[in-house]
Coordinates of C-alpha atoms in Angstrom, one line a residue:
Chain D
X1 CA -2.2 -35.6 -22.9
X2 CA -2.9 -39.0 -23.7
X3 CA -6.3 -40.4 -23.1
X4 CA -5.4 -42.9 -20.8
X5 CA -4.3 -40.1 -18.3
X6 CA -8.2 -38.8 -19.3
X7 CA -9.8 -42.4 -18.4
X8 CA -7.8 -42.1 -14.7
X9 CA -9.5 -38.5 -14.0
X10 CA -12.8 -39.9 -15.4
X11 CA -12.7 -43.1 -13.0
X12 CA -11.2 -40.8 -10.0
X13 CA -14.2 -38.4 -10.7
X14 CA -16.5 -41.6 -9.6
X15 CA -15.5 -41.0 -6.3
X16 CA -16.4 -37.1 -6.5
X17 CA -20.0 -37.8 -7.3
X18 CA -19.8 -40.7 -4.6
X19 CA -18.6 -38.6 -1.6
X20 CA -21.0 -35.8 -2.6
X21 CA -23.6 -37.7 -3.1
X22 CA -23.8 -39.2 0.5
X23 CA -22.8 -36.4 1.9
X24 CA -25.6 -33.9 0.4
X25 CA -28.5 -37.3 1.6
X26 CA -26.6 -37.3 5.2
X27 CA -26.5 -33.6 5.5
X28 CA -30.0 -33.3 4.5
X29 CA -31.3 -36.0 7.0
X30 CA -29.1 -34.0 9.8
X31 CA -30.5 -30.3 8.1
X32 CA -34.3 -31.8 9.0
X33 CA -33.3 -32.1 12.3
X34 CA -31.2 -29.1 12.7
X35 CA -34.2 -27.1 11.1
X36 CA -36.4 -28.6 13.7
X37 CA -34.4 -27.2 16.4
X38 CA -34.5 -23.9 14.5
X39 CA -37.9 -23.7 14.6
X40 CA -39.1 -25.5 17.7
X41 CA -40.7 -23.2 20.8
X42 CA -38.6 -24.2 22.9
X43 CA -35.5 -21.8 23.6
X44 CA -33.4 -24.8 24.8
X45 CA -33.1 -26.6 21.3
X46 CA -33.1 -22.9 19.5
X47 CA -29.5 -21.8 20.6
X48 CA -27.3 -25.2 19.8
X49 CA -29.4 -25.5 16.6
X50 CA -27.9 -21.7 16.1
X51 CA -24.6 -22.8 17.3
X52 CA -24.4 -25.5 14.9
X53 CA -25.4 -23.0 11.8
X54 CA -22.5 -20.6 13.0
X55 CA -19.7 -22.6 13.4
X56 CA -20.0 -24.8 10.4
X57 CA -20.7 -21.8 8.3
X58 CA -18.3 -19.6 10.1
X59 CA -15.1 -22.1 9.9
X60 CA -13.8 -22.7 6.3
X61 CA -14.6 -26.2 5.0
X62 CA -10.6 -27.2 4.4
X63 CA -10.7 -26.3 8.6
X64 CA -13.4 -28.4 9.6
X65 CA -12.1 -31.2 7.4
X66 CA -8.6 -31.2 9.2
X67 CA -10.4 -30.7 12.7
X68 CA -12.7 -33.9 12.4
X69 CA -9.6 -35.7 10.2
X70 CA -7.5 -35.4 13.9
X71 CA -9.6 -35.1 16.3
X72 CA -11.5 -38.3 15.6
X73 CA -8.7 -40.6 16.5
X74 CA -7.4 -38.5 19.8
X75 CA -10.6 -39.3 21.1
X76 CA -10.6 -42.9 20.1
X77 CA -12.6 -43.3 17.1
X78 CA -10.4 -44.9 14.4
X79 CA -12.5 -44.3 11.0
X80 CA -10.9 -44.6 7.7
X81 CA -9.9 -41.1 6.0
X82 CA -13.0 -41.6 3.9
X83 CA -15.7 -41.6 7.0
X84 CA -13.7 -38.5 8.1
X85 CA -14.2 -37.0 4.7
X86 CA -18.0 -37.8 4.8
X87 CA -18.1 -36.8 8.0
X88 CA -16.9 -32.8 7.3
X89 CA -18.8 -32.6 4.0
X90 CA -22.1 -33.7 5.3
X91 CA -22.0 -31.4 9.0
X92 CA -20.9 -28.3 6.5
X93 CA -23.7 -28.9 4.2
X94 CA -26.0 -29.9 6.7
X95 CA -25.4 -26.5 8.7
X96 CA -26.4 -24.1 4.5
X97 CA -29.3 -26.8 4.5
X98 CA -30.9 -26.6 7.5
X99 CA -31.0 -22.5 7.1
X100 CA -32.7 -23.2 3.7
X101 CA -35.2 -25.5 5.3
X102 CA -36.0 -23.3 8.1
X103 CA -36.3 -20.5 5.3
X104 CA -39.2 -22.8 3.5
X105 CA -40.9 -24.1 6.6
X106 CA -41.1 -20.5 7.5
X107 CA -42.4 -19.4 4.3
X108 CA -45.4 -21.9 4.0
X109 CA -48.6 -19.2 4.1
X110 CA -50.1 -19.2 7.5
X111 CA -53.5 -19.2 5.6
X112 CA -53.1 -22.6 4.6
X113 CA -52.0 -24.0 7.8
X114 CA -54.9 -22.9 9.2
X115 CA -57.6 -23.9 7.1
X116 CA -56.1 -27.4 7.5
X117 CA -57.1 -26.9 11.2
X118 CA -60.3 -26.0 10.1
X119 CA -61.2 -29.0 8.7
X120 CA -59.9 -31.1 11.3
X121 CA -56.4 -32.6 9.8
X122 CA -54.2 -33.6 12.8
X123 CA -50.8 -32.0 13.2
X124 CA -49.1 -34.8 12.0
X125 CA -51.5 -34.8 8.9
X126 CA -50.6 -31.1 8.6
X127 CA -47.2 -31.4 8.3
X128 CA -47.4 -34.8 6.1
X129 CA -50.0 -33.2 3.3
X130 CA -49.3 -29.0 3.7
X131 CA -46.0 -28.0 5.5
X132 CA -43.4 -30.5 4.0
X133 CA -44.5 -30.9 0.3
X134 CA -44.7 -26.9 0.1
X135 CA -41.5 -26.7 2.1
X136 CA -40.0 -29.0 -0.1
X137 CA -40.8 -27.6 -3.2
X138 CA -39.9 -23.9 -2.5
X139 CA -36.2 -25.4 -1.1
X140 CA -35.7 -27.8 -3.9
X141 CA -33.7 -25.1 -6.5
X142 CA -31.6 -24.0 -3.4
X143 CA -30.7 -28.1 -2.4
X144 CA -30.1 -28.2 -6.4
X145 CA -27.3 -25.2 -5.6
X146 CA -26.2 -26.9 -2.7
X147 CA -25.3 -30.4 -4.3
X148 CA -23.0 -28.2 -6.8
X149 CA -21.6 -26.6 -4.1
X150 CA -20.7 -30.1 -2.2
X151 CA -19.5 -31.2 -5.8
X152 CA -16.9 -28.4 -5.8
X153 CA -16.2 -28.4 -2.4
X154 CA -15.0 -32.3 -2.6
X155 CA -11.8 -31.2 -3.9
X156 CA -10.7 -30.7 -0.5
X157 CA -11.0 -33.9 0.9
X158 CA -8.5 -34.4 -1.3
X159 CA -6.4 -32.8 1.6
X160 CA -6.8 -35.8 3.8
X161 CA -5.7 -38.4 1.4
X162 CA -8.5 -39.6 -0.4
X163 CA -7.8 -40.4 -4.0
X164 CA -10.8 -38.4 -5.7
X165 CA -10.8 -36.1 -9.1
X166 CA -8.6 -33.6 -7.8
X167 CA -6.2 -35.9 -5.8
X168 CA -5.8 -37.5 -9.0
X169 CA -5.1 -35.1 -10.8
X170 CA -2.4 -33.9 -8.4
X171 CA -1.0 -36.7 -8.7
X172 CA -1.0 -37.2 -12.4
X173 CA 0.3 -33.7 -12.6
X174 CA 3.4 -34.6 -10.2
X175 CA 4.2 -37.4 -12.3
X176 CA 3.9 -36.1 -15.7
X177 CA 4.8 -32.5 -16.2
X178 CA 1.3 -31.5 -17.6
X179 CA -0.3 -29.7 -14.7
X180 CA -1.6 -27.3 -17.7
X181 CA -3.5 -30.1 -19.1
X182 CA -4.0 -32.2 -16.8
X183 CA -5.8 -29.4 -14.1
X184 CA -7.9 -28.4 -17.1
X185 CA -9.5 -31.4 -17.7
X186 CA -10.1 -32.1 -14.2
X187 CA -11.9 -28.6 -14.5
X188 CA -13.8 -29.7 -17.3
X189 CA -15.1 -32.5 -15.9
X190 CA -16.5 -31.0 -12.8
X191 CA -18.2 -28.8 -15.0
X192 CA -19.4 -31.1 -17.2
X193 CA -20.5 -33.0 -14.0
X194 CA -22.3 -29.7 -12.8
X195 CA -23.9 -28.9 -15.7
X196 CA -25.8 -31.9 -15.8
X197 CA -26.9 -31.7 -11.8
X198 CA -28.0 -28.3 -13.0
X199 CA -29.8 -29.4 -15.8
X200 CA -31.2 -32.6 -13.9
X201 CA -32.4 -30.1 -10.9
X202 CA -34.3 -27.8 -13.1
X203 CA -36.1 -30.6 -15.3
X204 CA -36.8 -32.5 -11.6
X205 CA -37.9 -28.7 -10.1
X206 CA -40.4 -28.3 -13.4
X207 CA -42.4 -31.7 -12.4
X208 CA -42.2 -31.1 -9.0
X209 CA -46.3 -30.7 -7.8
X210 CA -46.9 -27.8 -5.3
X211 CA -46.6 -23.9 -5.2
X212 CA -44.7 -22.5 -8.1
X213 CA -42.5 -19.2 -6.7
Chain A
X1 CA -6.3 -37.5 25.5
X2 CA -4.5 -34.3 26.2
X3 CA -5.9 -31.1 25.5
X4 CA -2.7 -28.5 25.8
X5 CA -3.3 -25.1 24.9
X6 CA -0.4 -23.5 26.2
X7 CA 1.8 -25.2 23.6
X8 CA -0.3 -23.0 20.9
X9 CA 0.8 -19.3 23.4
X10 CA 4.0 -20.1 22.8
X11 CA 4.2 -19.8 19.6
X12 CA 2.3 -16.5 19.1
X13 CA 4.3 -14.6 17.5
X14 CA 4.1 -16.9 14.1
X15 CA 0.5 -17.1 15.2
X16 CA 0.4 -13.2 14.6
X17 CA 2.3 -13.3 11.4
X18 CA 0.3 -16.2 9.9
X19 CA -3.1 -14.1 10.9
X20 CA -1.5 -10.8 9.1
X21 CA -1.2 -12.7 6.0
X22 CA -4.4 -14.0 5.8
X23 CA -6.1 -10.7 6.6
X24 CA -4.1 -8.8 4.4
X25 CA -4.4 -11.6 1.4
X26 CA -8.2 -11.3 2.0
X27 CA -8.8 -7.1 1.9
X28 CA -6.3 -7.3 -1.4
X29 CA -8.0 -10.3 -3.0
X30 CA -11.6 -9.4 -2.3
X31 CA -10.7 -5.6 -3.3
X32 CA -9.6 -6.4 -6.6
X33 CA -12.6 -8.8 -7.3
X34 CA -15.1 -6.4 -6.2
X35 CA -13.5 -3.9 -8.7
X36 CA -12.7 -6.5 -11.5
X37 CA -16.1 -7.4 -10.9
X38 CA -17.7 -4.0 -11.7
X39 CA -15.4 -3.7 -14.7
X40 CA -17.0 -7.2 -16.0
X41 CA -20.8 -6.2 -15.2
X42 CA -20.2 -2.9 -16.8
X43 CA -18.5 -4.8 -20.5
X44 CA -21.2 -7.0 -20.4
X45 CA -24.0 -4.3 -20.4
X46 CA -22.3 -1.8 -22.4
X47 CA -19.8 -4.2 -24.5
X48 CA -22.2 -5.5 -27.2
X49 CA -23.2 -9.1 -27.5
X50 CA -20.0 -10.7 -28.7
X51 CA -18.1 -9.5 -25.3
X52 CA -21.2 -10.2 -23.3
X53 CA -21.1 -13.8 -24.7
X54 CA -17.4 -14.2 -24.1
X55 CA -17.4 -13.3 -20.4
X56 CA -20.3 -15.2 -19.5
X57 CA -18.5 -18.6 -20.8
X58 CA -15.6 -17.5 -18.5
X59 CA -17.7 -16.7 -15.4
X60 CA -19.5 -20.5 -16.1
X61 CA -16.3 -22.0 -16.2
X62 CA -14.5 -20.2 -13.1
X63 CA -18.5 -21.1 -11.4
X64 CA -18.3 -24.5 -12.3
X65 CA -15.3 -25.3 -11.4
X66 CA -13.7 -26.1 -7.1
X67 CA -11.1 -22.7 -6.2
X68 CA -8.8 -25.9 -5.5
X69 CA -8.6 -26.8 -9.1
X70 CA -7.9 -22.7 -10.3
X71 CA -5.3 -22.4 -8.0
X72 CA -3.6 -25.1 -8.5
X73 CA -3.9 -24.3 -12.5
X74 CA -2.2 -21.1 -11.3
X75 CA 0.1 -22.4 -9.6
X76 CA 1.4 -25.1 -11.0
X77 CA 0.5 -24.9 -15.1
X78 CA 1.6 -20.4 -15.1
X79 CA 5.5 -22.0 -15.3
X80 CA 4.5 -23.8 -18.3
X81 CA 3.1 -21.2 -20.0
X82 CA 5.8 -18.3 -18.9
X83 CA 3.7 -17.0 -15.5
X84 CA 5.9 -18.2 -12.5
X85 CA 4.8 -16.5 -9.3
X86 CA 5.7 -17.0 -6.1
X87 CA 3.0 -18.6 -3.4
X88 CA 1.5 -15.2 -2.1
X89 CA 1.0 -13.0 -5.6
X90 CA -0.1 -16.5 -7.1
X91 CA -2.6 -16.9 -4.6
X92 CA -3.9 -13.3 -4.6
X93 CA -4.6 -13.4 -8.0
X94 CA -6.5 -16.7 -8.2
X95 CA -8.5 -15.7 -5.4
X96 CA -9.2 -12.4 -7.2
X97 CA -9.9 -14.1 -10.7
X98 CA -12.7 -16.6 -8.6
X99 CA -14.0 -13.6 -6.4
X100 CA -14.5 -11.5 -9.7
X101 CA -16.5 -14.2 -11.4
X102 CA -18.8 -14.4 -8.6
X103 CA -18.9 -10.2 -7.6
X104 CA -19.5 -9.8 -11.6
X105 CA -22.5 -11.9 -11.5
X106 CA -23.7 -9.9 -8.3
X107 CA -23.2 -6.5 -10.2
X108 CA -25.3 -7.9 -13.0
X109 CA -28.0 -9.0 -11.3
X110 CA -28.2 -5.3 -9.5
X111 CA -27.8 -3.6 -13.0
X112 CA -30.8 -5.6 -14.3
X113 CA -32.6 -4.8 -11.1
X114 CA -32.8 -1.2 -11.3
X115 CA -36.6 -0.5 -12.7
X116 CA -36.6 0.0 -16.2
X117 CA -39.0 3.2 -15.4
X118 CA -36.2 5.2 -13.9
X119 CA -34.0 5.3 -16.3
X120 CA -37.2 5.8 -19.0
X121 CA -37.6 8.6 -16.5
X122 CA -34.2 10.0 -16.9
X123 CA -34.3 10.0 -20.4
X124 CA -37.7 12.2 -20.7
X125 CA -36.5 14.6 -18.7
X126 CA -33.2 15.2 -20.9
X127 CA -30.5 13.7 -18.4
X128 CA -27.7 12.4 -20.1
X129 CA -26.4 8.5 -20.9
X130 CA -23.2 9.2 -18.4
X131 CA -25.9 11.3 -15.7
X132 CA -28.4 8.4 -15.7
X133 CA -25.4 5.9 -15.3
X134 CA -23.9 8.4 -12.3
X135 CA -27.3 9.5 -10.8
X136 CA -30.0 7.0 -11.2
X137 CA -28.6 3.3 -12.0
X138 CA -25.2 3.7 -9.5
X139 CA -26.9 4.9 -6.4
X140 CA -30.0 2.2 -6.7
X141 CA -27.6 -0.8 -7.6
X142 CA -25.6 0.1 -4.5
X143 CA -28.7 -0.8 -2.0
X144 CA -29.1 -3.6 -4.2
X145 CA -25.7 -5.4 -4.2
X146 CA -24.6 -4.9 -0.6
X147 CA -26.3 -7.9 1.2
X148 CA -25.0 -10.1 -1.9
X149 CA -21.4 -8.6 -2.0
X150 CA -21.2 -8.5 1.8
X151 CA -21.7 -12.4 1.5
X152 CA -18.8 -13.0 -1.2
X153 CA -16.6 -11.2 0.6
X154 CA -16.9 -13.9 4.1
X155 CA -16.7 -16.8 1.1
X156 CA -13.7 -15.3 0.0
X157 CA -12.4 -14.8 3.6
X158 CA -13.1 -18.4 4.3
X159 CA -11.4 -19.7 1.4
X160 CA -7.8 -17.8 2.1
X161 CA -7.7 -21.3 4.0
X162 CA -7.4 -23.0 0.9
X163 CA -4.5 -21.3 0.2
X164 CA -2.4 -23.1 2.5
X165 CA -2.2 -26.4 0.3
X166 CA 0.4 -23.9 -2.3
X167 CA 2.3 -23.4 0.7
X168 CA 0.9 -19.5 1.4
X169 CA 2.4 -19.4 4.8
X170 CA -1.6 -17.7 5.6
X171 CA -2.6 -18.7 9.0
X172 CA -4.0 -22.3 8.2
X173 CA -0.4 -23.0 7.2
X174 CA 0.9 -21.4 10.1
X175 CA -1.1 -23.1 12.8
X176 CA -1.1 -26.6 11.0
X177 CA 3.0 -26.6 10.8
X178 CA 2.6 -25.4 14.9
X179 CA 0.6 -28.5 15.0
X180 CA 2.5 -31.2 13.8
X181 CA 5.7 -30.0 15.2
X182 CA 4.7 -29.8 18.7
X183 CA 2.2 -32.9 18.0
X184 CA -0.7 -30.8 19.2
X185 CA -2.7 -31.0 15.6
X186 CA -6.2 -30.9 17.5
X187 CA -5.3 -28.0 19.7
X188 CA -3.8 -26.0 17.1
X189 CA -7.3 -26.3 14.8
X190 CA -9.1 -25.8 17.4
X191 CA -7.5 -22.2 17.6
X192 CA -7.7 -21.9 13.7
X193 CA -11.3 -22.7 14.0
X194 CA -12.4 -20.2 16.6
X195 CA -10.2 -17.5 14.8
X196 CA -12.0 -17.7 11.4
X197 CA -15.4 -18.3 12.8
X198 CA -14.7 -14.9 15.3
X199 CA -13.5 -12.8 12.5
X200 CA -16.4 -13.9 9.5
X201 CA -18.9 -13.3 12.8
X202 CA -17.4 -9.8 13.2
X203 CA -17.3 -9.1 9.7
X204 CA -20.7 -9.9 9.1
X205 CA -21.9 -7.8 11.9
X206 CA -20.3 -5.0 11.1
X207 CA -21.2 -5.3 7.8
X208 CA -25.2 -5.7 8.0
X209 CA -24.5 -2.3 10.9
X210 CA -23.0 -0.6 7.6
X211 CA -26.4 -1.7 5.7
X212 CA -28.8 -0.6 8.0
X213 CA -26.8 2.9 8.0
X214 CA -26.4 3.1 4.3
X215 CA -30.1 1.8 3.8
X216 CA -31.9 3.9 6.3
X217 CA -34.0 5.8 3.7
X218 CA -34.5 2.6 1.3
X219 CA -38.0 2.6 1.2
X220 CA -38.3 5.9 -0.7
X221 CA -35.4 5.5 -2.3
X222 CA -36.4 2.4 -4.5

């Protein structure tokens, strides 16, 4: 395998990282809302907040990605195959984040909340200087798991057209008899890509400030 | 925009074909990656350093990497290397090989969680290395590795849906053909949608009842 064949993986891999990238920051923006609902007292924004976890954990990802890839034109939205894309990655992740966040919120000691009361912080206060930072911190290693997860799981946009690592190298297989090669490269270089969101994640978890586990 | 489901009824009996396939495909791949699984965990803590080293670059590699990318390395590169299989076998066994990597790793983690102490206990009161295996480390790794393995075994039913891109004719196949035939692609995932999401919703109930049976007395047991 030649390494211009090599290069064209490497610069297809760009839009990989890309996709998951804004998918993993949308999904988290939607998880903090979906989590929110989660845990909110009122029963009316517990059960579509529930819903939402179900289905988009209950349907396979390639499903979901087909579903919103024809179902946004029939009802009149044209978006380009990428916005689709986007789209399905960031409600699936957004569904495994917001269960994660609602795990941390839940888990921040009751103790702690309450002296804050004590001393007369505000709610708002509360959640800016106790809940979120400890939340945050005891959900970072699983959003760390999460963004590998999204890393893999952008091969199957591939599905709907959009030219990315493993598109490419479907491509380049089709066209030059190496699928042996040419799929194990692709292989290495997601792991090579998610070995070093690993490694990132745990050096960012280590100088996190907050509760250690 | 028309919303017609009756075009999807009249094709049911493909429908019911597609859904055998995917069921059966499932119980056989997640089977064999549950026991290829064990087999792994139990090389790695019995197989010395060198095998233990070995498997744990493979189970990194088969981690690392999408299920899109093994399959089609199945698929596509076996021919070149003398493995031709047809769609179905080729998909069982790549979605056994990726379900073993991660069922190893669960088997693992539940042989390294069994308190050192009973098995220290074992060994003063004379039992054996094949009695502590059989009565002490088995029997507390089960409790252990349901919840985990109960999990792999919905991933692995969701990703039979992959399978359809190698032209398995699995139920995602099935009902996306229906769809493009009768141009009713949003009716037809629809149907796909609410099948999967019914049957991982049944599977994880039934599974956590089977935990609360099996686990009834885990509190005195661990």
């Amino acid at each position: 395998m030649s390494t211009k064949l090599f290069e064209l993986l490497l610069q297809a891999s760009i839009y990989t990282v890309t996709i998951s990238v804004v998918s993993i920051l949308i999904g988290f923006a939607i998880a903090i809302i979906v989590s929110a609902m989660l845990l909110s007292r009122q029963r009316l924004f517990v059960l579509p907040g529930k819903i939402f976890i179900s289905f988009f954990r209950g349907v396979p990802l390639l499903v979901q990605l087909l579903l919103i890839y024809n179902l946004l034109p029939v009802i009149g939205i044209n978006v380009p195959s990428i916005v689709a894309a986007i789209v399905g990655l960031s409600l699936c992740t957004a569904a495994y984040q917001a269960e994660n966040l609602r795990g941390g919120f839940a888990s921040v000691p009751s103790g702690l909340v309450e002296s804050a009361e004590m001393v007369g912080l505000t709610p708002m206060q509360i959640f800016r200087r106790i809940k979120a930072p400890i939340a945050l911190r005891l959900t970072f290693p699983a959003l760390v798991n999460e963004a590998i997860l999204i890393l893999k799981a952008s091969s199957l946009v591939s599905v709907v057209g959009i030219v990315e690592l493993t598109r490419m190298a479907q491509d380049l297989a089709g066209s030059t008899f190496l699928p042996l090669e040419i799929f194990a490269s692709a292989g290495l270089i997601y792991l090579a890509i998610n070995w070093i969101v690993a490694l990132a994640g745990g050096l960012i978890e280590r100088s996190l400030p907050g509760v250690p586990r | 925009m028309t919303f017609d489901i009756n075009v999807i009824f009249s094709h049911l009996p493909e429908i019911a074909s597609g859904a055998f396939v995917t069921i059966v495909i499932w119980i056989v791949a997640a089977l064999a990656a549950a026991v290829l699984g064990f087999l792994v965990a139990v090389a790695r803590r019995f197989g010395g350093v060198l095998l233990d080293r070995a498997f744990g670059i493979v189970i990194a590699v088969l981690r690392g990497t999408p299920f899109l990318i093994q399959i089609f390395l199945v698929y596509y590169g076996g021919p070149f290397i003398g493995l031709s299989l047809n769609p179905i076998p080729a998909g069982v066994v790549g979605l056994s090989i990726y379900g073993a990597a991660y069922f190893s790793e669960i088997f693992r983690s539940g042989f390294a969680a069994v308190p050192k102490g009973h098995i220290e206990a074992g060994l003063c009161v004379g039992l054996t290395h094949t009695q502590i295996v059989r009565r002490i480390l088995l029997p507390e790794m089960t409790m252990l590795v349901l919840p985990p393995s109960l999990n792999m075994t919905i991933i692995l039913m969701k990703e039979t849906a992959v399978l359809s891109i190698i032209t398995v004719p699995e139920l995602t196949a099935t009902l996306s053909a229906i769809g493009s035939q009768q141009y009713a692609f949003v009716e037809a995932l629809f149907v796909l949608a609410l099948f999967y999401w019914a049957l991982v919703e049944i599977t994880g109930w039934l599974g956590r009842l089977a935990e609360t049976k099996l686990t009834r007395f885990r509190f005195f047991n661990i």
